[in-house]
mmCIF file of C-alpha atoms in Angstrom:
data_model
loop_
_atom_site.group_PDB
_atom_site.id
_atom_site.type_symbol
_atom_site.label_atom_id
_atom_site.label_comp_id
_atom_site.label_asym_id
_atom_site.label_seq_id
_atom_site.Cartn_x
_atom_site.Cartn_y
_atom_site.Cartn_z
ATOM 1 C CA UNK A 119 -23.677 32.322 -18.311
ATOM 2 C CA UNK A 120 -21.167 31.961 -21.310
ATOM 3 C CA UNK A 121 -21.703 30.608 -24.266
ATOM 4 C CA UNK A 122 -18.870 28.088 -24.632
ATOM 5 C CA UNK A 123 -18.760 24.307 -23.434
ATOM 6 C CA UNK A 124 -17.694 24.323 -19.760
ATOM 7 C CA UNK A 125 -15.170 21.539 -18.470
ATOM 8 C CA UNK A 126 -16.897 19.156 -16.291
ATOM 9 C CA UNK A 127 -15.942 19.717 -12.431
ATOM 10 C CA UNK A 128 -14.664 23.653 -13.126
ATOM 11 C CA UNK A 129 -17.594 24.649 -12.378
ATOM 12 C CA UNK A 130 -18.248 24.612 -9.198
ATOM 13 C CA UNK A 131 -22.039 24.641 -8.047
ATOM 14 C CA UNK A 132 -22.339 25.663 -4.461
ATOM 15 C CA UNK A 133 -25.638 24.057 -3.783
ATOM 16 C CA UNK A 134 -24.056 20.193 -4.645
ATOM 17 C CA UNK A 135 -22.576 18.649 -1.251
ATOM 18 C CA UNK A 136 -18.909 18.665 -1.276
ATOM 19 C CA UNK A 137 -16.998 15.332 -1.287
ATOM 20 C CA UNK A 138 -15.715 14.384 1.772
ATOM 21 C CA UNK A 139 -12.005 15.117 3.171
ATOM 22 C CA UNK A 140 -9.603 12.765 3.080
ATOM 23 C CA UNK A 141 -8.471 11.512 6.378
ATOM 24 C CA UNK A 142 -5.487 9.119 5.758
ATOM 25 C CA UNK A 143 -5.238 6.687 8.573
ATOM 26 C CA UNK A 144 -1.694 7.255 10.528
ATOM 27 C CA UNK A 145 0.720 4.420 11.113
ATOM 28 C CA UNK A 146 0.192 1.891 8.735
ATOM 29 C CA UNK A 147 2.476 -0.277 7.797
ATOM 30 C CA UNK A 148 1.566 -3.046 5.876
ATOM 31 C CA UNK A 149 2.606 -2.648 1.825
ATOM 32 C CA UNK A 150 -0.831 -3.590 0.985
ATOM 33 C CA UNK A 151 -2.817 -1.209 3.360
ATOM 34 C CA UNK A 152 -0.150 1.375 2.305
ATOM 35 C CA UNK A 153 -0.104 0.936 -0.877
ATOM 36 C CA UNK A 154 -4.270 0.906 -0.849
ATOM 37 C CA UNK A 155 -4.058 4.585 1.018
ATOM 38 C CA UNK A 156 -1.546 6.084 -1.527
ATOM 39 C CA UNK A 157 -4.113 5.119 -4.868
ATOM 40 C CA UNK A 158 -6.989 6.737 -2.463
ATOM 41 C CA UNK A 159 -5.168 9.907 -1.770
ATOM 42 C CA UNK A 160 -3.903 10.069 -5.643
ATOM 43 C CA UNK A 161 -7.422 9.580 -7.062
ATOM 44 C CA UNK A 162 -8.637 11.852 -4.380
ATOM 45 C CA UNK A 163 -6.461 14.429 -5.287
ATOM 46 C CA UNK A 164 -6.737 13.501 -8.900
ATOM 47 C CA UNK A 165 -10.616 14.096 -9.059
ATOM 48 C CA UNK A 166 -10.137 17.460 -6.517
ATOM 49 C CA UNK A 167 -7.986 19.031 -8.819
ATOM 50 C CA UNK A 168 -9.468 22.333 -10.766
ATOM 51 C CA UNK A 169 -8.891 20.619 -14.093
ATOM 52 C CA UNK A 170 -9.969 17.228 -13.898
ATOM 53 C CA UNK A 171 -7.633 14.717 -15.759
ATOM 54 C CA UNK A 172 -9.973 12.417 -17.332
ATOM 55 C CA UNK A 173 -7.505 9.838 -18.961
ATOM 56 C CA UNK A 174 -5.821 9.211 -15.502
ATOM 57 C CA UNK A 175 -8.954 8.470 -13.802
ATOM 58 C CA UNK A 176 -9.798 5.657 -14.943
ATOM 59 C CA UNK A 177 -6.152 3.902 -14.896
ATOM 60 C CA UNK A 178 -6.355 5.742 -11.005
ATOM 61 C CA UNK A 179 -9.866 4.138 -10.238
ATOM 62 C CA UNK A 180 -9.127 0.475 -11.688
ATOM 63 C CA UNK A 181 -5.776 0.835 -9.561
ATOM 64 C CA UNK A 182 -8.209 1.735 -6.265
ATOM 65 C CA UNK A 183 -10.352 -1.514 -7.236
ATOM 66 C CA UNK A 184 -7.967 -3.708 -7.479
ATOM 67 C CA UNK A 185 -6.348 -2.236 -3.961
ATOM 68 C CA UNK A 186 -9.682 -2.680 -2.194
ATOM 69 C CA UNK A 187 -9.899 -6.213 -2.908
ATOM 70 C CA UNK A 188 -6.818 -6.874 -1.616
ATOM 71 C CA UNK A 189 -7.986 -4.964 1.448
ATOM 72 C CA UNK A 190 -11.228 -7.264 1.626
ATOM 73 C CA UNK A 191 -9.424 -10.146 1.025
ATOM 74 C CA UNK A 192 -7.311 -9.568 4.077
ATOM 75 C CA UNK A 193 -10.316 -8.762 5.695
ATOM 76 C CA UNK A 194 -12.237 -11.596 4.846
ATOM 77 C CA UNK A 195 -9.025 -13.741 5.749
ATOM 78 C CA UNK A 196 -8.298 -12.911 9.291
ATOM 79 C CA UNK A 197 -5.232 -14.092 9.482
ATOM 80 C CA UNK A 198 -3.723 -10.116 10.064
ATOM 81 C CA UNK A 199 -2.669 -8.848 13.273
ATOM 82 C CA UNK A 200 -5.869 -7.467 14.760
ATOM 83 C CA UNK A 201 -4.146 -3.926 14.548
ATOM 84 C CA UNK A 202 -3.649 -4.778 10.855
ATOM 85 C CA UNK A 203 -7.173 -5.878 10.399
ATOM 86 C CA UNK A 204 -8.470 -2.511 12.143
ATOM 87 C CA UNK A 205 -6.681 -0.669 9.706
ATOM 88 C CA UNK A 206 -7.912 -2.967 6.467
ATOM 89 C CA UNK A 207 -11.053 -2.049 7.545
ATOM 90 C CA UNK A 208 -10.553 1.885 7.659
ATOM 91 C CA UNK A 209 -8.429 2.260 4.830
ATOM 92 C CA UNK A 210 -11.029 0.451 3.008
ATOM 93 C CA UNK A 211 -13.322 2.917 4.113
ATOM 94 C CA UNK A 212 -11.386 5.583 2.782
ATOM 95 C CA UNK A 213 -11.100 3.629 -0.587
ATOM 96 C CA UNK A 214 -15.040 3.346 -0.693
ATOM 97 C CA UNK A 215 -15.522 6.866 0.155
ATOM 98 C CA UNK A 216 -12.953 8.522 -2.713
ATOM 99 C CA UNK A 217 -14.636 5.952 -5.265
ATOM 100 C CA UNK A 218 -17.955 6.803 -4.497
ATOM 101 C CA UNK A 219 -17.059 10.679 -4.313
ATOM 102 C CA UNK A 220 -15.220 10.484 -6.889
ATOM 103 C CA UNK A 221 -18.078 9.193 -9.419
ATOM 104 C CA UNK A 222 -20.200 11.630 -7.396
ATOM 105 C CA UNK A 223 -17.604 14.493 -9.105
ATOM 106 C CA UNK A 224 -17.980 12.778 -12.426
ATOM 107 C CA UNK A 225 -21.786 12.402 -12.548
ATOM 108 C CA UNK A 226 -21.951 16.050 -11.141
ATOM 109 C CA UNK A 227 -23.686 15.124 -7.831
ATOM 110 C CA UNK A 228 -21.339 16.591 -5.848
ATOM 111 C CA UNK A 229 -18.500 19.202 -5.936
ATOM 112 C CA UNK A 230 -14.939 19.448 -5.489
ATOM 113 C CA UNK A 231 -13.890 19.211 -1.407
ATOM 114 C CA UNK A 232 -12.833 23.140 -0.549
ATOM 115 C CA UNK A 233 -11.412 23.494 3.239
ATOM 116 C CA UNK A 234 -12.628 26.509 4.781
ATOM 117 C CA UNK A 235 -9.064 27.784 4.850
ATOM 118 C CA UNK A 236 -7.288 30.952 4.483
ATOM 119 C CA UNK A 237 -5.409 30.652 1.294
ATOM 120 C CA UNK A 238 -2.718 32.980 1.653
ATOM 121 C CA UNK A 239 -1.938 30.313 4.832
ATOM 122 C CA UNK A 240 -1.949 27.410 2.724
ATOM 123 C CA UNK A 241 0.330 29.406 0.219
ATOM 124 C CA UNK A 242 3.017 29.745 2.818
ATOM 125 C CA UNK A 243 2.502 26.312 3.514
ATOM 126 C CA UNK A 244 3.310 24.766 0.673
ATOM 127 C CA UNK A 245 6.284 27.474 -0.093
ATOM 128 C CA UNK A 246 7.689 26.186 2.667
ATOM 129 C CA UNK A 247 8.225 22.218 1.795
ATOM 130 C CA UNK A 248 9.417 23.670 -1.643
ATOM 131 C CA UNK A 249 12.712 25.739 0.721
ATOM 132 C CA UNK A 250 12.734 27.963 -2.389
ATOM 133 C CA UNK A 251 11.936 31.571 -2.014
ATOM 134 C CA UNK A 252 10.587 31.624 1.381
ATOM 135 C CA UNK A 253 9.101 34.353 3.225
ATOM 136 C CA UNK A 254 10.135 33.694 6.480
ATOM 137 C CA UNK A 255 12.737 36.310 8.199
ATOM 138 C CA UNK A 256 14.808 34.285 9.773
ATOM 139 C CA UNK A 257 16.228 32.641 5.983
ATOM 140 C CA UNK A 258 16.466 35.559 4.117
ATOM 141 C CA UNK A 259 19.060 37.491 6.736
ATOM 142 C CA UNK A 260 21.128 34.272 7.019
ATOM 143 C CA UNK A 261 21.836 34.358 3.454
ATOM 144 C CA UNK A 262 22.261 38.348 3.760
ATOM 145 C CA UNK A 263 25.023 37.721 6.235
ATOM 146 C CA UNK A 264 26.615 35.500 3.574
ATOM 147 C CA UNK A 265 26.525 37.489 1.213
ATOM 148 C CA UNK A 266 27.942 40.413 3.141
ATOM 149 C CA UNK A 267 31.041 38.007 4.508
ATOM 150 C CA UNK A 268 31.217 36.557 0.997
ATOM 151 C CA UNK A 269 31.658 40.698 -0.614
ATOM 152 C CA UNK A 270 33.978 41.877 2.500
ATOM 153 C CA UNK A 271 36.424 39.189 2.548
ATOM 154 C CA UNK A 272 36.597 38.802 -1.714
ATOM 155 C CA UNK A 273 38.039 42.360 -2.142
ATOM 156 C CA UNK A 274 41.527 41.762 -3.094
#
């Protein structure tokens, strides 16, 4: 190995288990329970990033806390739709799980979560919610056709 001092969580060491997916529950719709997801998916994404941001963790994790509470609070209260309640108890799954996985990634007991994917896919993925330069055929000859029409009928 190099000499130098190595970032904490760039290195990646295979034989750690991998944090776990995140698996956002669909449909919710109370502000709490959404609000509770969103901090879980930040700090997920937060602590799966190659370069870990260290300063934002901690504001991220103490933001999870405090939305977990609230989740086992309502919980504890009952007074939620029983829908509601179902999914106060899974999203505070999901809270539990990126907390603990997270401090996993910071202790070094586990590694970053790496989807058997194919990355080239994922590439054209996310190229495609940006709708700039896009590889897709269709696009590129409608704007061809403009800019034939645009050339043909602008020579005066």
């Amino acid at each position: 190995g190099g000499g130098g001092p190595t970032a904490l969580g760039s290195v990646q060491n295979p034989d750690l288990p991998m944090i776990r997916p995140l698996s956002p529950i669909e449909g919710v719709t109370d502000p709490t329970l959404v609000q509770a997801q969103e901090s879980a998916k930040l700090l997920f994404e937060m602590v799966n990033a190659p370069i870990l941001s260290y300063d934002l963790i901690p504001d991220l994790t103490a933001m999870l806390n405090q939305a977990q509470s609230e989740c086992v609070a309502m919980i504890s209260d009952g007074n939620a739709p029983e829908l509601v309640l179902m999914q106060a108890l899974q999203v505070n799954d999901i809270v539990n799980q990126v907390l603990e996985d997270g401090q996993a990634l910071l202790n070094g007991t586990k590694r970053r979560y790496q989807p058997e994917v194919n990355v080239q896919r994922m590439m054209a993925a996310s190229k495609k919610d940006d709708g700039k330069d896009d590889d897709d055929g269709d696009e590129e000859e409608v704007s061809l056709e403009k800019s034939v029409s645009i050339e043909n009928g602008g020579g005066d």
